[in-house]
Amino acid sequence: DFVITQSPLSLLVTPGEPASISCRSSQSLLYINGYTYLDWYLQKPGQSPQLLIYLTSNRASGVPDRFSGSGSGTDFTLKISRVEAEDAGVFYCVQSLETPYIFGQGTKLEIK
Amino acid sequence: QVRLVQSGAEVKKPGASVKVSCEASGYTFTDYYMHWVRQVPGQGLEWMGWVNLNSGATDFAPKFQGRVTMTRDTATDTAYMELSRLTSGDTALYYCARDDALQAGTFFDYWGQGTLVTISS
C-alpha cells in the first residue's frame, strides 16, 4: 500500500498570511494518462469533508482561488495565498491512483 | 441541487451488523460511483470501498474485505453499506461520497452528512 505523509500536522496562521501544507507519497502518483492522482480535502469543524483540489492542481467548483495545488510524482503542496477565518479545519491529501485509497494524517489549521 | 442524505445514527452490539443508506438526488445516479469513507472520532479519514452505481461492481479496502457489502437500488437512487461482525473499533462516523465515473480521476465532489455508528455492549 501507499504511505502518505503530511506535514506539518498543525498550523497556526494569522488572517491574511499565507499557509502551505506538504504531502508526500511513498510511490509516484503519475498515471499513464498523464494525470497525477492526488487530491485535497478540507474538513471544517462539525462538517463533512469538502473537495478542494483534484488531480494535483485543479480547483473544485466554488473553491476560492486563494487555494492552489501543485506537485508531481511523489511530492505535493497545497498553498493558501491569504488565510481567512473560514479556512479553519483539517486538511487531508489523498492518493487516488490505486485502491485502497489512502488519506494523509491530516493537517489542522488554526487561525490566530 | 445534488444531495446525499444518509440514514440516522445506529447503536449496535459487538458481533452484530449495521446497514447504512445514502439516498441521492439532483443528478443521474448511475453516472457515478459511491464511495464509503469512515472517521473514528477524533481521527482521520479511512477509505472503505466503492460501488459502481450502474453495474453494481464493488472494490473494497483489504481491511474490510469479507466483512463489508456495498449495494445500490437504482429504483430509489439509494446506496447501501453493510458492515458485519462489528467490534468497538468500528465505532465511527460513516460517510458516503460520490465520484464521477465519466471523468478522469477519482475524487469526491459531494458527501453525505455522515452516519454515526456506535458499538457498545
mmCIF file of C-alpha atoms in Angstrom:
data_model
loop_
_atom_site.group_PDB
_atom_site.id
_atom_site.type_symbol
_atom_site.label_atom_id
_atom_site.label_comp_id
_atom_site.label_asym_id
_atom_site.label_seq_id
_atom_site.Cartn_x
_atom_site.Cartn_y
_atom_site.Cartn_z
ATOM 1 C CA ASP A 1 0.000 0.000 0.000
ATOM 2 C CA PHE A 2 0.965 3.606 -0.439
ATOM 3 C CA VAL A 3 2.166 5.607 2.539
ATOM 4 C CA ILE A 4 1.009 9.221 2.541
ATOM 5 C CA THR A 5 2.744 11.659 4.856
ATOM 6 C CA GLN A 6 1.544 15.175 5.518
ATOM 7 C CA SER A 7 3.440 17.977 7.198
ATOM 8 C CA PRO A 8 3.092 19.895 9.316
ATOM 9 C CA LEU A 9 0.367 18.264 11.377
ATOM 10 C CA SER A 10 -0.747 21.619 12.699
ATOM 11 C CA LEU A 11 -0.531 25.240 11.653
ATOM 12 C CA LEU A 12 -1.363 28.470 13.432
ATOM 13 C CA VAL A 13 -1.787 31.275 10.940
ATOM 14 C CA THR A 14 -2.748 34.947 11.128
ATOM 15 C CA PRO A 15 -5.546 36.002 8.768
ATOM 16 C CA GLY A 16 -4.118 37.447 5.585
ATOM 17 C CA GLU A 17 -0.912 35.441 5.852
ATOM 18 C CA PRO A 18 -0.039 32.541 3.538
ATOM 19 C CA ALA A 19 -0.004 28.888 4.521
ATOM 20 C CA SER A 20 1.492 25.794 2.936
ATOM 21 C CA ILE A 21 0.934 22.077 3.545
ATOM 22 C CA SER A 22 3.125 19.324 2.184
ATOM 23 C CA CYS A 23 2.048 15.839 1.188
ATOM 24 C CA ARG A 24 4.455 13.087 0.247
ATOM 25 C CA SER A 25 3.648 9.709 -1.259
ATOM 26 C CA SER A 26 5.804 6.594 -0.956
ATOM 27 C CA GLN A 27 5.219 5.909 -4.668
ATOM 28 C CA SER A 28 4.639 8.059 -7.722
ATOM 29 C CA LEU A 29 1.034 9.065 -8.294
ATOM 30 C CA LEU A 30 1.543 9.721 -12.013
ATOM 31 C CA TYR A 31 -0.709 7.599 -14.205
ATOM 32 C CA ILE A 32 -0.125 6.644 -17.830
ATOM 33 C CA ASN A 33 -2.815 9.093 -18.925
ATOM 34 C CA GLY A 34 -0.599 11.959 -17.746
ATOM 35 C CA TYR A 35 -2.686 12.845 -14.709
ATOM 36 C CA THR A 36 -1.298 12.725 -11.196
ATOM 37 C CA TYR A 37 -3.795 11.292 -8.757
ATOM 38 C CA LEU A 38 -3.521 13.416 -5.652
ATOM 39 C CA ASP A 39 -6.473 15.289 -4.171
ATOM 40 C CA TRP A 40 -7.021 17.662 -1.265
ATOM 41 C CA TYR A 41 -9.982 17.979 1.081
ATOM 42 C CA LEU A 42 -10.865 20.329 3.905
ATOM 43 C CA GLN A 43 -12.984 19.200 6.821
ATOM 44 C CA LYS A 44 -14.321 22.161 8.723
ATOM 45 C CA PRO A 45 -15.360 21.599 12.338
ATOM 46 C CA GLY A 46 -18.535 19.556 12.583
ATOM 47 C CA GLN A 47 -18.858 19.198 8.816
ATOM 48 C CA SER A 48 -18.314 16.567 6.156
ATOM 49 C CA PRO A 49 -15.099 16.866 4.147
ATOM 50 C CA GLN A 50 -15.245 19.071 1.063
ATOM 51 C CA LEU A 51 -13.210 18.720 -2.111
ATOM 52 C CA LEU A 52 -10.678 21.496 -2.664
ATOM 53 C CA ILE A 53 -8.238 20.257 -5.308
ATOM 54 C CA TYR A 54 -8.324 17.220 -7.586
ATOM 55 C CA LEU A 55 -5.677 15.690 -9.815
ATOM 56 C CA THR A 56 -2.949 17.706 -8.080
ATOM 57 C CA SER A 57 -3.829 21.199 -9.256
ATOM 58 C CA ASN A 58 -7.462 21.514 -10.329
ATOM 59 C CA ARG A 59 -9.660 23.605 -8.060
ATOM 60 C CA ALA A 60 -13.077 22.136 -7.424
ATOM 61 C CA SER A 61 -16.165 24.105 -8.299
ATOM 62 C CA GLY A 62 -16.716 27.021 -5.942
ATOM 63 C CA VAL A 63 -13.290 26.837 -4.305
ATOM 64 C CA PRO A 64 -11.713 30.281 -3.904
ATOM 65 C CA ASP A 65 -8.638 30.975 -6.000
ATOM 66 C CA ARG A 66 -6.563 31.610 -2.884
ATOM 67 C CA PHE A 67 -6.259 27.792 -2.750
ATOM 68 C CA SER A 68 -3.776 26.209 -5.140
ATOM 69 C CA GLY A 69 -2.282 22.766 -5.523
ATOM 70 C CA SER A 70 0.991 21.798 -7.106
ATOM 71 C CA GLY A 71 3.466 18.987 -7.297
ATOM 72 C CA SER A 72 4.431 15.936 -9.261
ATOM 73 C CA GLY A 73 5.382 12.329 -8.763
ATOM 74 C CA THR A 74 5.621 11.931 -5.025
ATOM 75 C CA ASP A 75 5.747 15.481 -3.627
ATOM 76 C CA PHE A 76 2.798 17.816 -3.430
ATOM 77 C CA THR A 77 1.858 21.135 -1.873
ATOM 78 C CA LEU A 78 -1.369 22.879 -1.012
ATOM 79 C CA LYS A 79 -0.995 26.640 -0.676
ATOM 80 C CA ILE A 80 -3.357 29.220 0.693
ATOM 81 C CA SER A 81 -2.260 32.636 -0.523
ATOM 82 C CA ARG A 82 -4.094 34.580 2.199
ATOM 83 C CA VAL A 83 -5.689 32.629 5.005
ATOM 84 C CA GLU A 84 -9.164 33.607 6.078
ATOM 85 C CA ALA A 85 -11.003 32.719 9.278
ATOM 86 C CA GLU A 86 -13.337 30.397 7.362
ATOM 87 C CA ASP A 87 -10.382 28.226 6.304
ATOM 88 C CA ALA A 88 -10.030 26.729 9.793
ATOM 89 C CA GLY A 89 -10.260 22.960 9.853
ATOM 90 C CA VAL A 90 -8.318 19.841 8.958
ATOM 91 C CA PHE A 91 -6.796 19.449 5.509
ATOM 92 C CA TYR A 92 -6.286 15.981 4.057
ATOM 93 C CA CYS A 93 -4.443 14.858 0.975
ATOM 94 C CA VAL A 94 -5.340 11.509 -0.540
ATOM 95 C CA GLN A 95 -3.812 9.299 -3.179
ATOM 96 C CA SER A 96 -6.495 8.232 -5.631
ATOM 97 C CA LEU A 97 -4.317 6.300 -8.066
ATOM 98 C CA GLU A 98 -4.912 2.810 -6.747
ATOM 99 C CA THR A 99 -7.172 1.197 -4.216
ATOM 100 C CA PRO A 100 -7.057 1.232 -1.280
ATOM 101 C CA TYR A 101 -7.104 4.997 -1.448
ATOM 102 C CA ILE A 102 -5.003 6.351 1.394
ATOM 103 C CA PHE A 103 -5.503 9.657 3.166
ATOM 104 C CA GLY A 104 -2.762 11.577 4.874
ATOM 105 C CA GLN A 105 -2.940 12.050 8.644
ATOM 106 C CA GLY A 106 -4.458 15.493 8.286
ATOM 107 C CA THR A 107 -3.135 18.992 8.974
ATOM 108 C CA LYS A 108 -5.073 21.091 11.444
ATOM 109 C CA LEU A 109 -5.182 24.763 10.515
ATOM 110 C CA GLU A 110 -5.993 27.154 13.339
ATOM 111 C CA ILE A 111 -6.480 30.851 12.910
ATOM 112 C CA LYS A 112 -4.825 33.302 15.284
ATOM 113 C CA GLN B 1 -29.127 20.502 -6.386
ATOM 114 C CA VAL B 2 -27.077 17.444 -5.563
ATOM 115 C CA ARG B 3 -27.853 15.889 -2.193
ATOM 116 C CA LEU B 4 -26.675 12.777 -0.433
ATOM 117 C CA VAL B 5 -28.815 12.070 2.612
ATOM 118 C CA GLN B 6 -27.722 9.299 4.944
ATOM 119 C CA SER B 7 -29.706 7.276 7.429
ATOM 120 C CA GLY B 8 -29.687 8.073 11.123
ATOM 121 C CA ALA B 9 -27.350 7.112 13.926
ATOM 122 C CA GLU B 10 -27.140 3.470 14.983
ATOM 123 C CA VAL B 11 -26.147 1.690 18.177
ATOM 124 C CA LYS B 12 -25.147 -1.943 17.755
ATOM 125 C CA LYS B 13 -23.776 -4.700 19.936
ATOM 126 C CA PRO B 14 -20.430 -6.344 19.223
ATOM 127 C CA GLY B 15 -20.796 -9.080 16.651
ATOM 128 C CA ALA B 16 -23.842 -7.530 15.041
ATOM 129 C CA SER B 17 -24.163 -5.955 11.595
ATOM 130 C CA VAL B 18 -25.148 -2.457 10.533
ATOM 131 C CA LYS B 19 -26.560 -1.217 7.240
ATOM 132 C CA VAL B 20 -26.246 2.465 6.363
ATOM 133 C CA SER B 21 -28.126 4.039 3.479
ATOM 134 C CA CYS B 22 -27.296 7.028 1.308
ATOM 135 C CA GLU B 23 -30.132 8.463 -0.760
ATOM 136 C CA ALA B 24 -29.027 10.532 -3.726
ATOM 137 C CA SER B 25 -30.920 13.246 -5.579
ATOM 138 C CA GLY B 26 -30.277 16.022 -8.041
ATOM 139 C CA TYR B 27 -28.225 14.076 -10.591
ATOM 140 C CA THR B 28 -28.172 10.911 -12.704
ATOM 141 C CA PHE B 29 -27.488 8.248 -10.098
ATOM 142 C CA THR B 30 -25.963 5.644 -12.367
ATOM 143 C CA ASP B 31 -23.349 8.000 -13.847
ATOM 144 C CA TYR B 32 -21.386 7.815 -10.617
ATOM 145 C CA TYR B 33 -19.622 5.571 -8.172
ATOM 146 C CA MET B 34 -20.422 5.790 -4.488
ATOM 147 C CA HIS B 35 -17.568 5.527 -2.052
ATOM 148 C CA TRP B 36 -17.722 4.978 1.676
ATOM 149 C CA VAL B 37 -15.257 6.673 3.996
ATOM 150 C CA ARG B 38 -15.212 6.387 7.755
ATOM 151 C CA GLN B 39 -13.808 8.509 10.535
ATOM 152 C CA VAL B 40 -13.190 7.201 14.008
ATOM 153 C CA PRO B 41 -13.986 10.021 16.474
ATOM 154 C CA GLY B 42 -11.074 12.417 16.713
ATOM 155 C CA GLN B 43 -9.119 10.653 13.975
ATOM 156 C CA GLY B 44 -8.562 10.887 10.238
ATOM 157 C CA LEU B 45 -10.358 9.619 7.153
ATOM 158 C CA GLU B 46 -10.284 5.995 6.066
ATOM 159 C CA TRP B 47 -11.460 4.790 2.667
ATOM 160 C CA MET B 48 -13.567 1.626 2.806
ATOM 161 C CA GLY B 49 -14.587 0.894 -0.768
ATOM 162 C CA TRP B 50 -16.767 1.802 -3.694
ATOM 163 C CA VAL B 51 -19.782 0.542 -5.585
ATOM 164 C CA ASN B 52 -20.388 1.252 -9.262
ATOM 165 C CA LEU B 53 -23.949 2.560 -9.195
ATOM 166 C CA ASN B 54 -24.555 1.387 -12.759
ATOM 167 C CA SER B 55 -23.173 -2.152 -12.758
ATOM 168 C CA GLY B 56 -23.119 -2.879 -9.039
ATOM 169 C CA ALA B 57 -19.445 -3.842 -9.174
ATOM 170 C CA THR B 58 -17.517 -3.227 -5.983
ATOM 171 C CA ASP B 59 -13.988 -2.817 -4.702
ATOM 172 C CA PHE B 60 -13.067 -2.833 -1.037
ATOM 173 C CA ALA B 61 -10.066 -1.961 1.068
ATOM 174 C CA PRO B 62 -8.381 -5.226 2.153
ATOM 175 C CA LYS B 63 -9.011 -4.288 5.779
ATOM 176 C CA PHE B 64 -12.765 -4.647 5.256
ATOM 177 C CA GLN B 65 -12.802 -7.461 2.700
ATOM 178 C CA GLY B 66 -15.139 -10.230 3.799
ATOM 179 C CA ARG B 67 -16.904 -8.000 6.285
ATOM 180 C CA VAL B 68 -18.358 -5.238 4.104
ATOM 181 C CA THR B 69 -21.038 -5.255 1.429
ATOM 182 C CA MET B 70 -21.873 -2.301 -0.779
ATOM 183 C CA THR B 71 -25.018 -2.326 -2.870
ATOM 184 C CA ARG B 72 -27.352 0.055 -4.603
ATOM 185 C CA ASP B 73 -31.018 0.305 -5.563
ATOM 186 C CA THR B 74 -31.431 2.173 -8.833
ATOM 187 C CA ALA B 75 -35.202 2.361 -8.354
ATOM 188 C CA THR B 76 -34.773 4.584 -5.307
ATOM 189 C CA ASP B 77 -31.334 6.078 -6.089
ATOM 190 C CA THR B 78 -30.000 4.753 -2.819
ATOM 191 C CA ALA B 79 -26.633 3.234 -1.998
ATOM 192 C CA TYR B 80 -26.042 0.963 0.961
ATOM 193 C CA MET B 81 -23.063 -0.075 3.041
ATOM 194 C CA GLU B 82 -23.356 -3.032 5.376
ATOM 195 C CA LEU B 83 -20.622 -3.932 7.835
ATOM 196 C CA SER B 84 -20.743 -7.184 9.765
ATOM 197 C CA ARG B 85 -19.015 -8.697 12.817
ATOM 198 C CA LEU B 86 -18.805 -5.300 14.436
ATOM 199 C CA THR B 87 -16.289 -4.535 17.153
ATOM 200 C CA SER B 88 -15.662 -1.453 19.276
ATOM 201 C CA GLY B 89 -13.070 -0.403 16.698
ATOM 202 C CA ASP B 90 -15.881 0.117 14.199
ATOM 203 C CA THR B 91 -17.367 2.961 16.228
ATOM 204 C CA ALA B 92 -17.091 5.785 13.716
ATOM 205 C CA LEU B 93 -18.813 8.301 11.523
ATOM 206 C CA TYR B 94 -19.516 6.722 8.143
ATOM 207 C CA TYR B 95 -19.747 8.929 5.052
ATOM 208 C CA CYS B 96 -20.926 8.230 1.549
ATOM 209 C CA ALA B 97 -19.313 10.295 -1.200
ATOM 210 C CA ARG B 98 -19.929 10.301 -4.927
ATOM 211 C CA ASP B 99 -17.306 10.057 -7.638
ATOM 212 C CA ASP B 100 -17.933 10.817 -11.326
ATOM 213 C CA ALA B 101 -17.425 7.605 -13.269
ATOM 214 C CA LEU B 102 -17.104 9.505 -16.537
ATOM 215 C CA GLN B 103 -14.215 11.762 -15.540
ATOM 216 C CA ALA B 104 -10.527 11.072 -15.227
ATOM 217 C CA GLY B 105 -9.542 10.799 -11.637
ATOM 218 C CA THR B 106 -11.247 9.576 -8.513
ATOM 219 C CA PHE B 107 -12.432 12.401 -6.302
ATOM 220 C CA PHE B 108 -15.425 13.013 -4.111
ATOM 221 C CA ASP B 109 -17.292 16.178 -5.002
ATOM 222 C CA TYR B 110 -20.323 15.623 -2.781
ATOM 223 C CA TRP B 111 -20.522 13.936 0.589
ATOM 224 C CA GLY B 112 -23.329 12.773 2.788
ATOM 225 C CA GLN B 113 -23.765 14.254 6.234
ATOM 226 C CA GLY B 114 -22.344 11.167 7.916
ATOM 227 C CA THR B 115 -23.921 8.410 9.994
ATOM 228 C CA LEU B 116 -22.596 7.745 13.482
ATOM 229 C CA VAL B 117 -22.365 4.041 14.268
ATOM 230 C CA THR B 118 -21.663 3.222 17.894
ATOM 231 C CA ILE B 119 -20.711 -0.268 19.002
ATOM 232 C CA SER B 120 -21.500 -0.905 22.643
ATOM 233 C CA SER B 121 -22.336 -3.938 24.702
#
